[in-house]
Amino acid sequence: MAAAAAAAAMAEQEGARNGARNRGGVQRVEGKLRASVEKGDYYEAHQMYRTLFFRYMSQSKHAEARELMYSGALLFFSHGQQNSAADLSMLVLESLEKAEVDVADELLENLAKVFSLMDPNSPERVAFVSRALKWSSGGSGKLGHPRLHQLLALTLWKEQNYCESRYHFLHSSDGEGCANMLVEYSTARGFRSEVDMFVAQAVLQFLCLKNKNSALVVFTTYTQKHPSIEDGPPFVQPLLNFIWFLLLAVDGGKLAVFTVLCEQYQPSLRRDPMYNEYLDRIGQLFFGVPPKQTSSYGGLLGNLLSSLMGSSEQEEGEESQDDSSPIELD
């Protein structure tokens, strides 16, 4: 027994020494690569990063490969080498996919950091975000992790890319952040006569995604903070009163109330042809209205609805289509 314990202790010490040597080796290699980049030898450094990545991956050193590619991507970004940085960023994702790493906040924040440094107009950024969202779903959701959506939405908001920011906020749980972004979007780009439409659209979309809590938060925050909306409820704008009553009706779940509400506010609901399409879906989700017997929505409206609600329509085993594409809802 004593001999076995001694052998186990020696093996543990040897493992610790090997681990320290490996970490030291990674740091030395990283130092050399950093020096190459600092000297402007970008091509050589990039090729060396790729060589080391595949070497580490073949040895199942996934964490080392990921950390080296992440630090390398940040280094290339800091030197304005967008293509090399984007390539290493994709290798970060490859290491996550192959290692089957559990989704964690730190990893999501790293991915969002890389996304924020990419050229907003580059095709690499589109490919990166699509793949990152797919990995972050972890098989439990079709549209990506809510926290990653939130981080992407915040970056896009800073870039004043309000349309794509709204898409990602819809798939996060950050109703308050979404409302604050919409207030800025409305005041910067919208007409004063449309202040109610910005929040109505968001509330209806959140409800179509069965996110009742975020629908309520986005409405409350937006109406309190928007400089062109007077204190309510009740509100001056009929559409805002409709949304307020709708949120109350969703809590009650009474079909008669929902039906009367939609009939009484038709003049306001006709301002956007999508409103009644969203309300058909909300009727099914919260009030037990049977789906229409006619064929599914066609044309542009159908595409928008499927893009918005695709995840709830699919069976668990089905693969969703391109989940990352922002929906144009202006």
Coordinates of C-alpha atoms in Angstrom, one line a residue:
M1 CA 0.0 0.0 0.0
A2 CA 2.8 2.4 1.0
A3 CA 4.6 1.7 -2.3
A4 CA 1.5 2.3 -4.3
A5 CA 0.8 5.6 -2.5
A6 CA 4.4 6.7 -3.1
A7 CA 4.1 5.8 -6.8
A8 CA 0.9 7.8 -7.1
A9 CA 2.5 10.8 -5.3
M10 CA 5.5 10.7 -7.7
A11 CA 3.2 10.5 -10.7
E12 CA 1.2 13.5 -9.5
Q13 CA 4.5 15.5 -9.0
E14 CA 5.6 14.5 -12.5
G15 CA 2.3 15.6 -13.9
A16 CA 2.5 19.0 -12.1
R17 CA 6.1 19.5 -13.5
N18 CA 4.9 18.6 -17.0
G19 CA 2.0 21.0 -16.7
A20 CA 4.3 23.8 -15.5
R21 CA 6.7 23.1 -18.4
N22 CA 3.8 23.2 -20.9
R23 CA 2.6 26.5 -19.5
G24 CA 6.1 27.9 -19.6
G25 CA 6.5 26.6 -23.1
V26 CA 3.2 28.3 -24.2
Q27 CA 4.3 31.6 -22.6
R28 CA 7.7 31.4 -24.3
V29 CA 6.2 30.7 -27.7
E30 CA 3.6 33.5 -27.2
G31 CA 6.4 35.9 -26.3
K32 CA 8.2 35.0 -29.6
L33 CA 5.0 35.5 -31.6
R34 CA 4.3 38.8 -29.9
A35 CA 7.8 40.0 -30.8
S36 CA 7.2 39.0 -34.5
V37 CA 4.0 40.9 -34.6
E38 CA 5.6 44.0 -32.9
K39 CA 8.3 43.9 -35.6
G40 CA 5.6 43.8 -38.4
D41 CA 6.3 40.3 -39.5
Y42 CA 2.5 39.7 -39.6
Y43 CA 2.4 36.9 -42.2
E44 CA 5.0 34.8 -40.5
A45 CA 3.4 35.3 -37.1
H46 CA 0.0 34.4 -38.5
Q47 CA 1.3 31.2 -40.1
M48 CA 3.0 30.2 -36.8
Y49 CA -0.2 30.8 -34.9
R50 CA -2.0 28.5 -37.3
T51 CA 0.7 25.8 -37.1
L52 CA 0.6 25.9 -33.2
F53 CA -3.2 25.7 -33.2
F54 CA -3.3 22.5 -35.2
R55 CA -0.4 21.0 -33.2
Y56 CA -2.2 21.7 -29.9
M57 CA -5.5 20.4 -31.3
S58 CA -3.9 17.2 -32.5
Q59 CA -2.6 16.7 -28.9
S60 CA -6.1 17.5 -27.5
K61 CA -4.8 20.6 -25.8
H62 CA -8.0 22.5 -26.6
A63 CA -7.8 25.1 -23.8
E64 CA -4.2 26.0 -24.7
A65 CA -5.1 26.3 -28.4
R66 CA -8.1 28.5 -27.6
E67 CA -6.2 30.8 -25.2
L68 CA -3.3 31.2 -27.7
M69 CA -5.7 32.0 -30.6
Y70 CA -7.7 34.5 -28.5
S71 CA -4.6 36.4 -27.3
G72 CA -3.3 36.3 -30.9
A73 CA -6.5 37.7 -32.3
L74 CA -6.5 40.6 -29.8
L75 CA -2.8 41.2 -30.7
F76 CA -3.6 41.3 -34.5
F77 CA -6.6 43.6 -33.9
S78 CA -4.4 46.0 -31.9
H79 CA -2.1 46.2 -35.0
G80 CA -5.0 46.7 -37.5
Q81 CA -4.5 43.3 -39.0
Q82 CA -8.2 42.5 -39.5
N83 CA -7.9 39.4 -41.7
S84 CA -5.4 37.6 -39.5
A85 CA -7.4 38.5 -36.4
A86 CA -10.6 37.3 -37.9
D87 CA -8.9 34.0 -39.0
L88 CA -7.7 33.4 -35.4
S89 CA -11.1 34.3 -34.1
M90 CA -12.6 31.5 -36.2
L91 CA -10.0 29.1 -34.8
V92 CA -11.1 30.1 -31.3
L93 CA -14.6 28.9 -32.2
E94 CA -13.2 25.7 -33.8
S95 CA -11.5 24.9 -30.5
L96 CA -14.7 25.4 -28.6
E97 CA -16.7 23.2 -31.0
K98 CA -14.2 20.3 -31.0
A99 CA -13.6 20.4 -27.3
E100 CA -17.4 20.4 -26.5
V101 CA -16.8 23.0 -23.8
D102 CA -19.7 24.0 -21.7
V103 CA -21.0 27.5 -22.3
A104 CA -19.7 29.9 -19.7
D105 CA -20.0 33.7 -19.2
E106 CA -16.2 34.3 -19.6
L107 CA -16.2 32.4 -23.0
L108 CA -19.3 34.4 -24.2
E109 CA -17.6 37.7 -23.2
N110 CA -14.5 36.7 -25.1
L111 CA -16.5 36.0 -28.2
A112 CA -18.4 39.3 -27.9
K113 CA -15.0 41.1 -27.4
V114 CA -13.7 39.7 -30.6
F115 CA -16.9 40.5 -32.4
S116 CA -16.7 44.1 -31.2
L117 CA -13.2 44.5 -32.7
M118 CA -14.1 43.1 -36.1
D119 CA -14.8 45.5 -39.0
P120 CA -18.6 45.9 -39.0
N121 CA -18.8 45.6 -42.8
S122 CA -16.6 42.5 -43.1
P123 CA -18.1 39.2 -44.3
E124 CA -15.9 37.5 -41.7
R125 CA -18.0 39.1 -39.0
V126 CA -21.2 37.7 -40.4
A127 CA -19.7 34.2 -40.5
F128 CA -18.2 34.6 -37.0
V129 CA -21.5 35.7 -35.3
S130 CA -23.5 32.9 -37.0
R131 CA -21.1 30.2 -35.9
A132 CA -20.7 31.7 -32.4
L133 CA -24.5 31.8 -31.8
K134 CA -24.8 28.2 -33.0
W135 CA -22.1 27.0 -30.6
S136 CA -23.6 29.0 -27.7
S137 CA -27.0 27.4 -28.1
G138 CA -25.4 24.2 -26.7
G139 CA -28.2 22.2 -28.4
S140 CA -30.8 23.6 -26.0
G141 CA -32.0 26.5 -28.1
K142 CA -32.0 27.2 -31.8
L143 CA -31.2 30.9 -31.7
G144 CA -28.2 31.1 -29.5
H145 CA -27.5 31.9 -25.8
P146 CA -29.5 34.9 -24.5
R147 CA -26.4 36.4 -22.8
L148 CA -24.4 36.3 -26.1
H149 CA -27.3 38.0 -27.9
Q150 CA -27.3 40.7 -25.2
L151 CA -23.6 41.3 -25.6
L152 CA -23.9 41.5 -29.4
A153 CA -26.9 43.8 -29.1
L154 CA -24.9 46.2 -26.9
T155 CA -22.0 46.3 -29.3
L156 CA -24.3 46.9 -32.3
W157 CA -26.1 49.7 -30.3
K158 CA -22.8 51.4 -29.7
E159 CA -22.2 51.3 -33.5
Q160 CA -25.7 52.8 -34.0
N161 CA -26.7 49.7 -35.9
Y162 CA -30.1 49.8 -34.3
C163 CA -31.9 47.3 -36.5
E164 CA -29.5 44.5 -35.9
S165 CA -29.2 45.5 -32.2
R166 CA -33.0 45.2 -31.9
Y167 CA -32.9 41.7 -33.4
H168 CA -30.3 40.5 -30.8
F169 CA -32.1 42.2 -27.9
L170 CA -35.3 40.3 -28.9
H171 CA -33.4 37.0 -28.3
S172 CA -31.9 38.1 -25.0
S173 CA -33.7 38.6 -21.8
D174 CA -32.7 42.3 -21.5
G175 CA -36.0 44.2 -21.9
E176 CA -34.6 47.3 -20.2
G177 CA -31.5 47.5 -22.5
C178 CA -33.8 47.0 -25.5
A179 CA -36.0 49.8 -24.3
N180 CA -33.1 52.2 -23.8
M181 CA -31.8 51.4 -27.2
L182 CA -35.2 52.0 -28.8
V183 CA -35.6 55.4 -27.1
E184 CA -32.3 56.4 -28.7
Y185 CA -33.2 54.8 -32.0
S186 CA -36.6 56.6 -32.1
T187 CA -35.2 60.0 -31.1
A188 CA -32.2 59.7 -33.5
R189 CA -33.9 58.2 -36.6
G190 CA -37.6 58.2 -36.2
F191 CA -40.5 60.6 -36.7
R192 CA -42.1 62.1 -33.7
S193 CA -45.4 60.6 -34.9
E194 CA -43.9 57.1 -34.7
V195 CA -42.7 57.1 -31.1
D196 CA -45.4 54.6 -30.2
M197 CA -44.7 52.3 -33.1
F198 CA -41.1 51.6 -32.0
V199 CA -42.2 50.1 -28.7
A200 CA -45.4 48.5 -30.0
Q201 CA -43.4 46.4 -32.5
A202 CA -40.9 45.3 -29.8
V203 CA -43.7 44.3 -27.4
L204 CA -45.6 42.3 -30.0
Q205 CA -42.4 40.5 -31.1
F206 CA -41.4 39.6 -27.5
L207 CA -44.9 38.2 -27.0
C208 CA -44.6 36.2 -30.2
L209 CA -41.4 34.7 -28.7
K210 CA -43.4 33.9 -25.5
N211 CA -41.2 36.3 -23.5
K212 CA -43.9 38.0 -21.5
N213 CA -41.6 39.5 -18.9
S214 CA -39.4 41.3 -21.4
A215 CA -42.4 42.6 -23.2
L216 CA -43.7 44.2 -20.0
V217 CA -40.2 45.6 -19.1
V218 CA -39.6 47.1 -22.6
F219 CA -43.0 48.8 -22.6
T220 CA -42.7 50.2 -19.0
T221 CA -39.1 51.4 -19.5
Y222 CA -39.7 52.9 -22.9
T223 CA -42.8 54.8 -22.0
Q224 CA -41.2 56.2 -18.8
K225 CA -38.0 57.3 -20.5
H226 CA -39.0 58.5 -23.9
P227 CA -39.0 62.4 -23.9
S228 CA -42.0 62.6 -26.3
I229 CA -44.3 60.4 -24.3
E230 CA -46.3 62.0 -21.5
D231 CA -46.9 60.1 -18.2
G232 CA -49.3 57.3 -18.5
P233 CA -51.2 55.0 -18.6
P234 CA -53.5 56.2 -20.0
F235 CA -51.5 57.6 -22.8
V236 CA -52.3 60.3 -25.5
Q237 CA -51.4 57.8 -28.2
P238 CA -54.1 55.1 -28.7
L239 CA -51.6 52.5 -29.8
L240 CA -49.8 52.7 -26.5
N241 CA -53.1 52.2 -24.7
F242 CA -53.8 49.2 -26.8
I243 CA -50.4 47.7 -25.9
W244 CA -51.0 48.5 -22.2
F245 CA -54.4 46.7 -22.3
L246 CA -52.9 43.8 -24.3
L247 CA -50.3 43.2 -21.6
L248 CA -53.0 43.1 -19.0
A249 CA -55.1 40.8 -21.2
V250 CA -52.2 38.4 -21.7
D251 CA -52.0 38.0 -17.9
G252 CA -55.8 37.3 -17.7
G253 CA -55.9 34.9 -20.7
K254 CA -59.6 35.7 -21.5
L255 CA -60.2 35.4 -25.3
A256 CA -63.3 37.7 -25.2
V257 CA -61.2 40.5 -23.8
F258 CA -58.5 40.0 -26.4
T259 CA -61.0 39.9 -29.3
V260 CA -62.8 43.1 -28.2
L261 CA -59.5 44.8 -27.7
C262 CA -58.3 44.0 -31.2
E263 CA -61.6 45.0 -32.8
Q264 CA -61.8 48.4 -30.9
Y265 CA -58.2 49.4 -31.8
Q266 CA -58.3 48.4 -35.6
P267 CA -57.6 52.0 -36.7
S268 CA -54.3 52.0 -34.7
L269 CA -53.5 48.5 -35.7
R270 CA -53.8 49.3 -39.4
R271 CA -50.8 51.6 -39.2
D272 CA -48.6 48.6 -39.7
P273 CA -49.7 45.5 -41.7
M274 CA -47.6 43.3 -39.4
Y275 CA -49.5 44.1 -36.3
N276 CA -52.5 41.8 -37.0
E277 CA -50.1 39.0 -38.1
Y278 CA -48.3 39.2 -34.8
L279 CA -51.7 39.3 -33.0
D280 CA -52.8 36.2 -34.7
R281 CA -49.8 34.4 -33.3
I282 CA -50.3 36.0 -29.8
G283 CA -53.9 34.8 -29.9
Q284 CA -52.7 31.2 -30.4
L285 CA -50.0 31.4 -27.7
F286 CA -51.9 33.1 -24.9
F287 CA -55.6 32.8 -25.6
G288 CA -56.1 29.4 -27.2
V289 CA -57.0 30.7 -30.7
P290 CA -56.7 27.8 -33.1
P291 CA -54.2 28.3 -36.0
K292 CA -55.7 29.5 -39.3
Q293 CA -56.8 26.7 -41.6
T294 CA -55.5 28.5 -44.6
S295 CA -52.0 28.0 -45.9
S296 CA -49.2 29.5 -43.9
Y297 CA -48.5 33.2 -44.4
G298 CA -46.8 33.9 -47.7
G299 CA -44.5 36.5 -49.1
L300 CA -42.6 39.1 -47.0
L301 CA -44.9 38.8 -44.0
G302 CA -44.4 35.1 -43.8
N303 CA -40.6 35.4 -44.1
L304 CA -40.6 38.0 -41.3
L305 CA -42.7 35.8 -39.0
S306 CA -40.7 32.7 -39.6
S307 CA -37.5 34.5 -39.0
L308 CA -38.8 35.9 -35.8
M309 CA -40.5 32.8 -34.5
G310 CA -38.6 30.0 -36.1
S311 CA -37.3 28.5 -32.9
S312 CA -40.7 28.0 -31.3
E313 CA -42.1 26.4 -34.5
Q314 CA -39.5 23.7 -34.9
E315 CA -39.4 20.3 -33.3
E316 CA -36.5 19.7 -31.0
G317 CA -34.6 17.5 -33.5
E318 CA -34.8 19.8 -36.4
E319 CA -32.0 22.1 -37.4
S320 CA -32.9 25.8 -37.8
Q321 CA -32.0 27.8 -40.8
D322 CA -29.6 30.8 -40.6
D323 CA -30.6 32.0 -37.2
S324 CA -28.2 35.0 -37.1
S325 CA -29.7 37.1 -39.9
P326 CA -31.2 40.2 -38.6
I327 CA -34.9 40.7 -39.5
E328 CA -35.8 43.9 -41.4
L329 CA -38.8 45.2 -39.6
D330 CA -38.8 48.9 -40.4

